[in-house]
Amino acid sequence: MTRSPDADRLAEVARCVPKAELHLHIEGSLEPELAFELAGRNGVELGFADVEALRAAYSFTDLQSFLDIYYQGASVLQTEKDFYDLMAAYLRRAHGDGVVRAELFFDPQTHTERGIGYDTFMPGFLAAMADAEAATGISTDLILCFLRHLSGDDALATFEEATEYHDKIIGVGLDSGEVGNPPERFVEAFNKAAEVGLHRVAHAGEEGPPAYIWGALDELGVERIDHGVRCEEDDALIDRLVAEQMPLTVCPLSNLALRVVDDLADHNIGRLADRGVLVTVNADDPAYFGGYIAENYHQTIEALGLAPATAIQWARNSIEATFATDDQKRTWFDSIDSYVENLDATWGFTA
Ligand code: HPA
Ligand code: ZN
């Protein structure tokens, strides 16, 4: 197939514009090839004949149907080296997709429940992050997520178990099955995190109602909403998000794969941006949902018929929404500006 210059240009901008990844579950970056390699290394039975059979199982009807496979996949992660390899593979891809800053979710309870402790996964993650930063300059930090299908007490115990690593993470988050697991149950754990100076984010309004977004804002004190797309059902909530310039970390290919939307062309990210909501675009669980961050930019812009320059705006929004210092943000804004100037020179492209 011959591609038009416009399609090539969009692909290039989506991949190359410097950007931040703010909604990425590291366990959700486990590609089938690596899953099989680790299963072999650790003598774990994956329950699928081969890579193709596993990939073919990635057909979901909703969030829970995905989570069942996602938690099963995580069972191959056992040693410090496994966690290193997982993180290293993701950061290589992210760098290739123009990511200059990644604030990454991890799910400690998925591992501690299997008897694999912080002393195994944290050194693996942190060593891979340090090596990637030294090799490519990518800036990374970790956000510890509580599994909301478990209890508030479990979350609190998980946070306390991590005490030795509190200075190695930048924040806490809330993920897993949303409906029936409202944010209020996690107030105590989030308050503890705030007491030690950590940032707070939460998944809300992915499958759950706008009330869960209000709860995340008012009860958990979050500084970003993960997904948040159901805010559109509540005008007062939109007004609040706009007034506070509260970032949403939207994941369009995830929303498509988990049937939050039936068609990417129906995604509401363009409408939300038009109303003044600060939207960012992210990958969520790219090994399962068919695309890393650049694919999310590219496919969403194409499906919605948005201008290629939308990618530049999303990149700027992503930097604005990071928990990095003002100095770091300035450096990344400057690199976006240089990138755009260069595009102007080569393509007469005006952002
Ligand atoms: N939603 C909720 N929990 C998750 C997700 C998600 O998209 N990915 C991994 N855990
Ligand atoms: Zn998520």
mmCIF file of C-alpha atoms and ligand atoms in Angstrom:
data_model
loop_
_atom_site.group_PDB
_atom_site.id
_atom_site.type_symbol
_atom_site.label_atom_id
_atom_site.label_comp_id
_atom_site.label_asym_id
_atom_site.label_seq_id
_atom_site.Cartn_x
_atom_site.Cartn_y
_atom_site.Cartn_z
ATOM 1 C CA MET A 1 0.000 0.000 0.000
ATOM 2 C CA THR A 2 1.318 3.458 -0.806
ATOM 3 C CA ARG A 3 1.122 5.841 2.081
ATOM 4 C CA SER A 4 0.323 9.486 1.607
ATOM 5 C CA PRO A 5 2.861 12.114 2.722
ATOM 6 C CA ASP A 6 0.298 13.206 5.346
ATOM 7 C CA ALA A 7 0.063 9.676 6.801
ATOM 8 C CA ASP A 8 3.855 9.437 6.918
ATOM 9 C CA ARG A 9 4.052 12.822 8.560
ATOM 10 C CA LEU A 10 1.536 11.876 11.225
ATOM 11 C CA ALA A 11 3.369 8.622 11.977
ATOM 12 C CA GLU A 12 6.646 10.514 12.301
ATOM 13 C CA VAL A 13 5.231 13.236 14.573
ATOM 14 C CA ALA A 14 3.384 10.711 16.767
ATOM 15 C CA ARG A 15 6.583 8.741 17.281
ATOM 16 C CA CYS A 16 9.177 11.479 17.491
ATOM 17 C CA VAL A 17 7.650 14.364 19.413
ATOM 18 C CA PRO A 18 9.164 14.358 22.936
ATOM 19 C CA LYS A 19 6.441 13.259 25.338
ATOM 20 C CA ALA A 20 5.654 11.842 28.783
ATOM 21 C CA GLU A 21 3.998 8.502 29.533
ATOM 22 C CA LEU A 22 1.780 8.904 32.584
ATOM 23 C CA HIS A 23 -0.425 5.832 32.499
ATOM 24 C CA LEU A 24 1.508 2.618 31.970
ATOM 25 C CA HIS A 25 1.196 -0.523 34.076
ATOM 26 C CA ILE A 26 4.617 -2.128 33.860
ATOM 27 C CA GLU A 27 3.060 -5.586 34.246
ATOM 28 C CA GLY A 28 0.899 -4.700 31.235
ATOM 29 C CA SER A 29 4.002 -4.288 29.058
ATOM 30 C CA LEU A 30 4.795 -8.016 29.311
ATOM 31 C CA GLU A 31 4.894 -9.134 25.659
ATOM 32 C CA PRO A 32 3.983 -12.787 24.931
ATOM 33 C CA GLU A 33 7.544 -13.483 23.730
ATOM 34 C CA LEU A 34 9.027 -12.364 27.050
ATOM 35 C CA ALA A 35 6.254 -14.149 28.979
ATOM 36 C CA PHE A 36 7.252 -17.433 27.306
ATOM 37 C CA GLU A 37 10.943 -16.781 27.878
ATOM 38 C CA LEU A 38 10.349 -16.149 31.595
ATOM 39 C CA ALA A 39 7.950 -19.094 31.899
ATOM 40 C CA GLY A 40 10.666 -21.334 30.472
ATOM 41 C CA ARG A 41 13.339 -19.847 32.710
ATOM 42 C CA ASN A 42 11.197 -20.311 35.820
ATOM 43 C CA GLY A 43 9.460 -23.580 35.001
ATOM 44 C CA VAL A 44 6.000 -21.951 35.014
ATOM 45 C CA GLU A 45 3.169 -23.448 32.945
ATOM 46 C CA LEU A 46 1.446 -20.588 31.083
ATOM 47 C CA GLY A 47 -1.496 -22.663 29.881
ATOM 48 C CA PHE A 48 -1.042 -21.657 26.214
ATOM 49 C CA ALA A 49 0.719 -23.705 23.532
ATOM 50 C CA ASP A 50 2.792 -20.859 22.121
ATOM 51 C CA VAL A 51 3.136 -17.105 21.624
ATOM 52 C CA GLU A 52 0.444 -17.040 18.912
ATOM 53 C CA ALA A 53 -2.053 -18.902 21.106
ATOM 54 C CA LEU A 54 -1.428 -16.482 23.960
ATOM 55 C CA ARG A 55 -1.790 -13.447 21.727
ATOM 56 C CA ALA A 56 -4.986 -14.910 20.278
ATOM 57 C CA ALA A 57 -6.434 -14.980 23.812
ATOM 58 C CA TYR A 58 -6.136 -11.184 23.974
ATOM 59 C CA SER A 59 -9.725 -10.560 23.022
ATOM 60 C CA PHE A 60 -11.613 -8.854 25.802
ATOM 61 C CA THR A 61 -15.213 -8.007 26.565
ATOM 62 C CA ASP A 62 -14.592 -5.670 29.505
ATOM 63 C CA LEU A 63 -12.025 -4.694 32.144
ATOM 64 C CA GLN A 64 -12.435 -7.865 34.226
ATOM 65 C CA SER A 65 -11.948 -10.200 31.245
ATOM 66 C CA PHE A 66 -8.607 -8.467 30.667
ATOM 67 C CA LEU A 67 -7.566 -8.449 34.332
ATOM 68 C CA ASP A 68 -8.036 -12.237 34.562
ATOM 69 C CA ILE A 69 -5.413 -12.763 31.834
ATOM 70 C CA TYR A 70 -3.183 -9.913 33.052
ATOM 71 C CA TYR A 71 -2.841 -11.368 36.565
ATOM 72 C CA GLN A 72 -2.247 -14.829 35.067
ATOM 73 C CA GLY A 73 0.525 -13.406 32.846
ATOM 74 C CA ALA A 74 2.236 -11.769 35.822
ATOM 75 C CA SER A 75 2.795 -15.214 37.386
ATOM 76 C CA VAL A 76 5.912 -15.699 35.227
ATOM 77 C CA LEU A 77 7.632 -12.788 36.979
ATOM 78 C CA GLN A 78 9.625 -14.347 39.790
ATOM 79 C CA THR A 79 13.216 -13.184 40.092
ATOM 80 C CA GLU A 80 14.877 -9.780 40.315
ATOM 81 C CA LYS A 81 16.227 -10.346 36.803
ATOM 82 C CA ASP A 82 12.700 -10.988 35.472
ATOM 83 C CA PHE A 83 11.575 -7.605 36.780
ATOM 84 C CA TYR A 84 14.740 -6.002 35.379
ATOM 85 C CA ASP A 85 14.101 -7.520 31.946
ATOM 86 C CA LEU A 86 10.463 -6.418 31.961
ATOM 87 C CA MET A 87 11.344 -2.814 32.809
ATOM 88 C CA ALA A 88 14.333 -2.711 30.441
ATOM 89 C CA ALA A 89 12.203 -3.961 27.521
ATOM 90 C CA TYR A 90 9.516 -1.347 28.174
ATOM 91 C CA LEU A 91 11.990 1.527 28.506
ATOM 92 C CA ARG A 92 13.692 0.554 25.228
ATOM 93 C CA ARG A 93 10.333 0.759 23.461
ATOM 94 C CA ALA A 94 9.374 3.973 25.214
ATOM 95 C CA HIS A 95 12.606 5.665 24.184
ATOM 96 C CA GLY A 96 11.912 4.579 20.588
ATOM 97 C CA ASP A 97 8.479 6.222 20.893
ATOM 98 C CA GLY A 98 9.895 9.594 21.948
ATOM 99 C CA VAL A 99 9.172 9.212 25.666
ATOM 100 C CA VAL A 100 11.466 11.494 27.695
ATOM 101 C CA ARG A 101 9.672 11.019 30.993
ATOM 102 C CA ALA A 102 7.793 7.938 32.266
ATOM 103 C CA GLU A 103 5.846 7.767 35.532
ATOM 104 C CA LEU A 104 5.164 4.051 35.789
ATOM 105 C CA PHE A 105 2.572 2.073 37.716
ATOM 106 C CA PHE A 106 3.430 -1.182 39.420
ATOM 107 C CA ASP A 107 1.099 -3.504 41.360
ATOM 108 C CA PRO A 108 2.945 -4.822 44.438
ATOM 109 C CA GLN A 109 -0.006 -6.926 45.619
ATOM 110 C CA THR A 110 0.054 -8.930 42.371
ATOM 111 C CA HIS A 111 3.498 -10.104 43.456
ATOM 112 C CA THR A 112 3.387 -10.125 47.273
ATOM 113 C CA GLU A 113 0.262 -12.326 47.117
ATOM 114 C CA ARG A 114 2.429 -14.905 45.316
ATOM 115 C CA GLY A 115 5.180 -14.665 47.934
ATOM 116 C CA ILE A 116 7.393 -12.380 45.844
ATOM 117 C CA GLY A 117 8.441 -9.419 47.942
ATOM 118 C CA TYR A 118 9.541 -5.816 47.479
ATOM 119 C CA ASP A 119 13.175 -6.927 47.842
ATOM 120 C CA THR A 120 12.809 -8.888 44.600
ATOM 121 C CA PHE A 121 10.865 -6.557 42.320
ATOM 122 C CA MET A 122 12.073 -3.137 43.509
ATOM 123 C CA PRO A 123 15.811 -3.731 42.915
ATOM 124 C CA GLY A 124 14.984 -5.185 39.476
ATOM 125 C CA PHE A 125 12.841 -2.191 38.472
ATOM 126 C CA LEU A 126 15.230 0.394 39.896
ATOM 127 C CA ALA A 127 18.357 -1.079 38.273
ATOM 128 C CA ALA A 128 16.685 -1.170 34.851
ATOM 129 C CA MET A 129 15.493 2.432 35.291
ATOM 130 C CA ALA A 130 18.998 3.607 36.239
ATOM 131 C CA ASP A 131 20.567 1.755 33.297
ATOM 132 C CA ALA A 132 18.010 3.145 30.825
ATOM 133 C CA GLU A 133 18.500 6.667 32.134
ATOM 134 C CA ALA A 134 22.293 6.325 31.776
ATOM 135 C CA ALA A 135 21.980 4.935 28.252
ATOM 136 C CA THR A 136 19.258 7.181 26.769
ATOM 137 C CA GLY A 137 18.560 10.036 29.186
ATOM 138 C CA ILE A 138 14.951 8.885 29.746
ATOM 139 C CA SER A 139 13.677 10.134 33.122
ATOM 140 C CA THR A 140 11.625 7.641 35.122
ATOM 141 C CA ASP A 141 9.778 7.279 38.406
ATOM 142 C CA LEU A 142 7.478 4.705 39.986
ATOM 143 C CA ILE A 143 3.892 4.965 41.260
ATOM 144 C CA LEU A 144 2.752 2.209 43.615
ATOM 145 C CA CYS A 145 -0.812 1.134 42.810
ATOM 146 C CA PHE A 146 -3.235 -0.464 45.251
ATOM 147 C CA LEU A 147 -5.539 -3.169 43.885
ATOM 148 C CA ARG A 148 -9.052 -1.896 44.542
ATOM 149 C CA HIS A 149 -10.686 -5.344 44.451
ATOM 150 C CA LEU A 150 -8.805 -5.969 47.725
ATOM 151 C CA SER A 151 -9.560 -4.240 51.034
ATOM 152 C CA GLY A 152 -8.553 -0.857 52.416
ATOM 153 C CA ASP A 153 -6.627 -2.680 55.146
ATOM 154 C CA ASP A 154 -4.706 -4.638 52.510
ATOM 155 C CA ALA A 155 -3.792 -1.373 50.810
ATOM 156 C CA LEU A 156 -2.585 0.089 54.102
ATOM 157 C CA ALA A 157 -0.509 -3.006 54.890
ATOM 158 C CA THR A 158 0.938 -2.944 51.356
ATOM 159 C CA PHE A 159 1.970 0.666 51.807
ATOM 160 C CA GLU A 160 3.558 -0.012 55.199
ATOM 161 C CA GLU A 161 5.390 -3.058 53.870
ATOM 162 C CA ALA A 162 6.966 -0.689 51.314
ATOM 163 C CA THR A 163 8.317 1.715 53.971
ATOM 164 C CA GLU A 164 11.943 1.095 53.053
ATOM 165 C CA TYR A 165 11.091 2.092 49.475
ATOM 166 C CA HIS A 166 8.909 5.158 50.114
ATOM 167 C CA ASP A 167 11.755 7.399 48.963
ATOM 168 C CA LYS A 168 12.101 5.352 45.755
ATOM 169 C CA ILE A 169 8.562 6.071 44.514
ATOM 170 C CA ILE A 170 6.887 9.368 43.649
ATOM 171 C CA GLY A 171 3.301 8.478 44.317
ATOM 172 C CA VAL A 172 0.476 6.047 44.868
ATOM 173 C CA GLY A 173 -2.380 5.053 42.578
ATOM 174 C CA LEU A 174 -5.470 2.853 42.490
ATOM 175 C CA ASP A 175 -6.232 0.258 39.832
ATOM 176 C CA SER A 176 -7.921 -3.106 39.061
ATOM 177 C CA GLY A 177 -11.683 -3.755 38.809
ATOM 178 C CA GLU A 178 -13.433 -0.413 39.217
ATOM 179 C CA VAL A 179 -17.179 -1.032 39.371
ATOM 180 C CA GLY A 180 -18.291 -1.861 42.911
ATOM 181 C CA ASN A 181 -14.923 -0.747 44.341
ATOM 182 C CA PRO A 182 -15.304 2.998 44.960
ATOM 183 C CA PRO A 183 -12.346 5.160 45.984
ATOM 184 C CA GLU A 184 -13.585 5.938 49.518
ATOM 185 C CA ARG A 185 -12.342 2.567 50.830
ATOM 186 C CA PHE A 186 -8.748 3.700 50.292
ATOM 187 C CA VAL A 187 -8.790 7.038 52.119
ATOM 188 C CA GLU A 188 -6.534 5.824 54.908
ATOM 189 C CA ALA A 189 -3.816 4.470 52.610
ATOM 190 C CA PHE A 190 -3.913 7.626 50.489
ATOM 191 C CA ASN A 191 -3.709 9.823 53.597
ATOM 192 C CA LYS A 192 -0.632 7.908 54.754
ATOM 193 C CA ALA A 193 0.958 8.435 51.346
ATOM 194 C CA ALA A 194 0.208 12.165 51.510
ATOM 195 C CA GLU A 195 1.764 12.341 54.995
ATOM 196 C CA VAL A 196 5.101 11.190 53.587
ATOM 197 C CA GLY A 197 4.897 13.665 50.711
ATOM 198 C CA LEU A 198 3.857 11.323 47.909
ATOM 199 C CA HIS A 199 1.716 12.278 44.933
ATOM 200 C CA ARG A 200 -1.704 10.674 44.488
ATOM 201 C CA VAL A 201 -3.521 9.496 41.365
ATOM 202 C CA ALA A 202 -6.377 7.039 40.822
ATOM 203 C CA HIS A 203 -8.173 5.221 38.038
ATOM 204 C CA ALA A 204 -11.699 6.612 37.953
ATOM 205 C CA GLY A 205 -14.428 6.929 35.361
ATOM 206 C CA GLU A 206 -13.048 4.194 33.090
ATOM 207 C CA GLU A 207 -16.008 1.818 33.620
ATOM 208 C CA GLY A 208 -17.137 3.411 36.873
ATOM 209 C CA PRO A 209 -19.524 6.378 37.151
ATOM 210 C CA PRO A 210 -18.656 10.089 37.483
ATOM 211 C CA ALA A 211 -19.259 9.723 41.256
ATOM 212 C CA TYR A 212 -15.989 7.765 41.458
ATOM 213 C CA ILE A 213 -14.152 10.711 39.880
ATOM 214 C CA TRP A 214 -15.662 13.077 42.456
ATOM 215 C CA GLY A 215 -14.629 10.577 45.149
ATOM 216 C CA ALA A 216 -11.059 10.376 43.863
ATOM 217 C CA LEU A 217 -10.813 14.179 43.863
ATOM 218 C CA ASP A 218 -12.552 14.896 47.163
ATOM 219 C CA GLU A 219 -11.727 11.847 49.304
ATOM 220 C CA LEU A 220 -8.338 10.753 47.948
ATOM 221 C CA GLY A 221 -6.988 14.199 46.996
ATOM 222 C CA VAL A 222 -5.668 13.017 43.634
ATOM 223 C CA GLU A 223 -3.647 15.239 41.308
ATOM 224 C CA ARG A 224 -4.469 13.347 38.118
ATOM 225 C CA ILE A 225 -7.360 11.122 37.058
ATOM 226 C CA ASP A 226 -6.445 7.936 35.207
ATOM 227 C CA HIS A 227 -8.858 7.399 32.294
ATOM 228 C CA GLY A 228 -11.671 9.673 33.535
ATOM 229 C CA VAL A 229 -13.537 9.471 30.230
ATOM 230 C CA ARG A 230 -16.950 9.070 31.881
ATOM 231 C CA CYS A 231 -16.626 12.641 33.257
ATOM 232 C CA GLU A 232 -18.480 13.655 30.102
ATOM 233 C CA GLU A 233 -21.745 12.485 31.700
ATOM 234 C CA ASP A 234 -21.567 15.224 34.371
ATOM 235 C CA ASP A 235 -21.333 18.896 33.353
ATOM 236 C CA ALA A 236 -20.502 20.102 36.870
ATOM 237 C CA LEU A 237 -17.627 17.626 36.981
ATOM 238 C CA ILE A 238 -16.299 18.832 33.629
ATOM 239 C CA ASP A 239 -16.442 22.413 34.934
ATOM 240 C CA ARG A 240 -14.395 21.335 37.964
ATOM 241 C CA LEU A 241 -11.796 19.452 35.883
ATOM 242 C CA VAL A 242 -11.421 22.448 33.571
ATOM 243 C CA ALA A 243 -11.231 24.992 36.407
ATOM 244 C CA GLU A 244 -8.506 22.983 38.162
ATOM 245 C CA GLN A 245 -6.810 21.929 34.927
ATOM 246 C CA MET A 246 -6.888 18.422 36.387
ATOM 247 C CA PRO A 247 -5.090 16.135 33.944
ATOM 248 C CA LEU A 248 -6.801 13.039 32.575
ATOM 249 C CA THR A 249 -4.484 10.221 31.514
ATOM 250 C CA VAL A 250 -6.569 8.867 28.658
ATOM 251 C CA CYS A 251 -5.727 5.523 26.980
ATOM 252 C CA PRO A 252 -7.679 5.282 23.714
ATOM 253 C CA LEU A 253 -6.504 1.849 22.515
ATOM 254 C CA SER A 254 -7.226 0.444 25.983
ATOM 255 C CA ASN A 255 -10.723 1.940 25.866
ATOM 256 C CA LEU A 256 -11.258 0.280 22.501
ATOM 257 C CA ALA A 257 -9.866 -3.120 23.580
ATOM 258 C CA LEU A 258 -11.975 -3.163 26.774
ATOM 259 C CA ARG A 259 -15.120 -1.914 24.996
ATOM 260 C CA VAL A 260 -15.339 1.372 26.864
ATOM 261 C CA VAL A 261 -15.865 2.641 23.316
ATOM 262 C CA ASP A 262 -17.093 0.511 20.390
ATOM 263 C CA ASP A 263 -15.145 2.407 17.780
ATOM 264 C CA LEU A 264 -12.069 4.611 18.121
ATOM 265 C CA ALA A 265 -13.847 7.149 15.902
ATOM 266 C CA ASP A 266 -16.412 7.560 18.745
ATOM 267 C CA HIS A 267 -13.800 8.325 21.415
ATOM 268 C CA ASN A 268 -14.594 11.471 23.390
ATOM 269 C CA ILE A 269 -11.028 12.763 23.825
ATOM 270 C CA GLY A 270 -11.489 15.390 21.118
ATOM 271 C CA ARG A 271 -14.740 16.640 22.664
ATOM 272 C CA LEU A 272 -13.180 16.773 26.130
ATOM 273 C CA ALA A 273 -10.210 18.763 24.826
ATOM 274 C CA ASP A 274 -12.584 21.158 23.027
ATOM 275 C CA ARG A 275 -14.310 21.803 26.366
ATOM 276 C CA GLY A 276 -10.976 22.710 27.954
ATOM 277 C CA VAL A 277 -10.108 19.481 29.781
ATOM 278 C CA LEU A 278 -6.366 18.836 30.023
ATOM 279 C CA VAL A 279 -6.087 15.499 28.234
ATOM 280 C CA THR A 280 -3.022 13.320 27.799
ATOM 281 C CA VAL A 281 -2.666 10.139 25.736
ATOM 282 C CA ASN A 282 -1.054 7.008 27.128
ATOM 283 C CA ALA A 283 -0.651 3.263 26.563
ATOM 284 C CA ASP A 284 -2.067 1.605 29.748
ATOM 285 C CA ASP A 285 -1.195 -2.086 29.039
ATOM 286 C CA PRO A 286 0.381 -1.976 25.583
ATOM 287 C CA ALA A 287 1.303 -5.672 25.314
ATOM 288 C CA TYR A 288 -2.396 -6.513 25.627
ATOM 289 C CA PHE A 289 -4.067 -3.626 23.819
ATOM 290 C CA GLY A 290 -2.142 -3.559 20.552
ATOM 291 C CA GLY A 291 -0.068 -0.415 20.759
ATOM 292 C CA TYR A 292 2.471 1.629 22.673
ATOM 293 C CA ILE A 293 2.164 5.364 23.189
ATOM 294 C CA ALA A 294 3.043 6.490 19.648
ATOM 295 C CA GLU A 295 0.420 4.097 18.239
ATOM 296 C CA ASN A 296 -2.128 5.581 20.653
ATOM 297 C CA TYR A 297 -1.305 9.083 19.389
ATOM 298 C CA HIS A 298 -1.295 8.013 15.752
ATOM 299 C CA GLN A 299 -4.385 5.811 15.630
ATOM 300 C CA THR A 300 -6.494 8.208 17.697
ATOM 301 C CA ILE A 301 -5.619 11.235 15.586
ATOM 302 C CA GLU A 302 -6.330 9.263 12.434
ATOM 303 C CA ALA A 303 -9.625 7.776 13.669
ATOM 304 C CA LEU A 304 -10.941 11.126 14.893
ATOM 305 C CA GLY A 305 -9.665 13.028 11.854
ATOM 306 C CA LEU A 306 -7.694 15.440 14.058
ATOM 307 C CA ALA A 307 -4.858 17.622 12.796
ATOM 308 C CA PRO A 308 -1.346 16.116 13.064
ATOM 309 C CA ALA A 309 -0.463 19.093 15.288
ATOM 310 C CA THR A 310 -2.774 17.588 17.931
ATOM 311 C CA ALA A 311 0.131 15.273 18.740
ATOM 312 C CA ILE A 312 2.226 18.298 19.695
ATOM 313 C CA GLN A 313 -0.528 19.596 21.984
ATOM 314 C CA TRP A 314 -0.917 16.197 23.685
ATOM 315 C CA ALA A 315 2.860 16.058 24.165
ATOM 316 C CA ARG A 316 2.855 19.524 25.766
ATOM 317 C CA ASN A 317 -0.058 18.510 27.988
ATOM 318 C CA SER A 318 1.803 15.363 29.048
ATOM 319 C CA ILE A 319 4.861 17.314 30.171
ATOM 320 C CA GLU A 320 2.642 19.813 32.030
ATOM 321 C CA ALA A 321 0.947 16.920 33.849
ATOM 322 C CA THR A 322 4.144 15.210 35.064
ATOM 323 C CA PHE A 323 5.315 15.289 38.676
ATOM 324 C CA ALA A 324 8.765 16.427 37.541
ATOM 325 C CA THR A 325 10.421 19.667 38.681
ATOM 326 C CA ASP A 326 9.825 22.955 36.873
ATOM 327 C CA ASP A 327 13.431 22.842 35.600
ATOM 328 C CA GLN A 328 12.920 19.399 34.088
ATOM 329 C CA LYS A 329 9.629 20.464 32.542
ATOM 330 C CA ARG A 330 11.301 23.541 30.998
ATOM 331 C CA THR A 331 13.963 21.323 29.393
ATOM 332 C CA TRP A 332 11.309 19.060 27.861
ATOM 333 C CA PHE A 333 9.133 21.967 26.692
ATOM 334 C CA ASP A 334 12.269 23.372 25.027
ATOM 335 C CA SER A 335 12.907 20.074 23.300
ATOM 336 C CA ILE A 336 9.315 20.028 21.989
ATOM 337 C CA ASP A 337 9.802 23.597 20.719
ATOM 338 C CA SER A 338 13.040 22.612 18.942
ATOM 339 C CA TYR A 339 11.338 19.595 17.446
ATOM 340 C CA VAL A 340 8.504 21.766 16.122
ATOM 341 C CA GLU A 341 10.896 24.393 14.718
ATOM 342 C CA ASN A 342 12.685 21.642 12.871
ATOM 343 C CA LEU A 343 9.388 20.346 11.475
ATOM 344 C CA ASP A 344 8.527 23.861 10.328
ATOM 345 C CA ALA A 345 11.816 24.013 8.479
ATOM 346 C CA THR A 346 11.520 20.605 6.798
ATOM 347 C CA TRP A 347 7.800 20.344 6.122
ATOM 348 C CA GLY A 348 6.351 23.802 6.496
ATOM 349 C CA PHE A 349 4.515 22.257 9.406
ATOM 350 C CA THR A 350 3.023 24.756 11.831
ATOM 351 C CA ALA A 351 1.923 23.563 15.248
HETATM 352 N N1 HPA B 1 -7.842 -0.396 34.595
HETATM 353 C C1 HPA B 1 -7.818 -0.839 35.855
HETATM 354 N N2 HPA B 1 -6.840 -1.588 36.330
HETATM 355 C C2 HPA B 1 -5.831 -1.910 35.537
HETATM 356 C C3 HPA B 1 -5.793 -1.496 34.236
HETATM 357 C C4 HPA B 1 -6.844 -0.687 33.732
HETATM 358 O O1 HPA B 1 -6.899 -0.272 32.557
HETATM 359 N N3 HPA B 1 -4.650 -1.986 33.714
HETATM 360 C C5 HPA B 1 -4.025 -2.680 34.686
HETATM 361 N N4 HPA B 1 -4.744 -2.639 35.806
HETATM 362 ZN ZN ZN B 2 -4.666 1.665 33.773
#
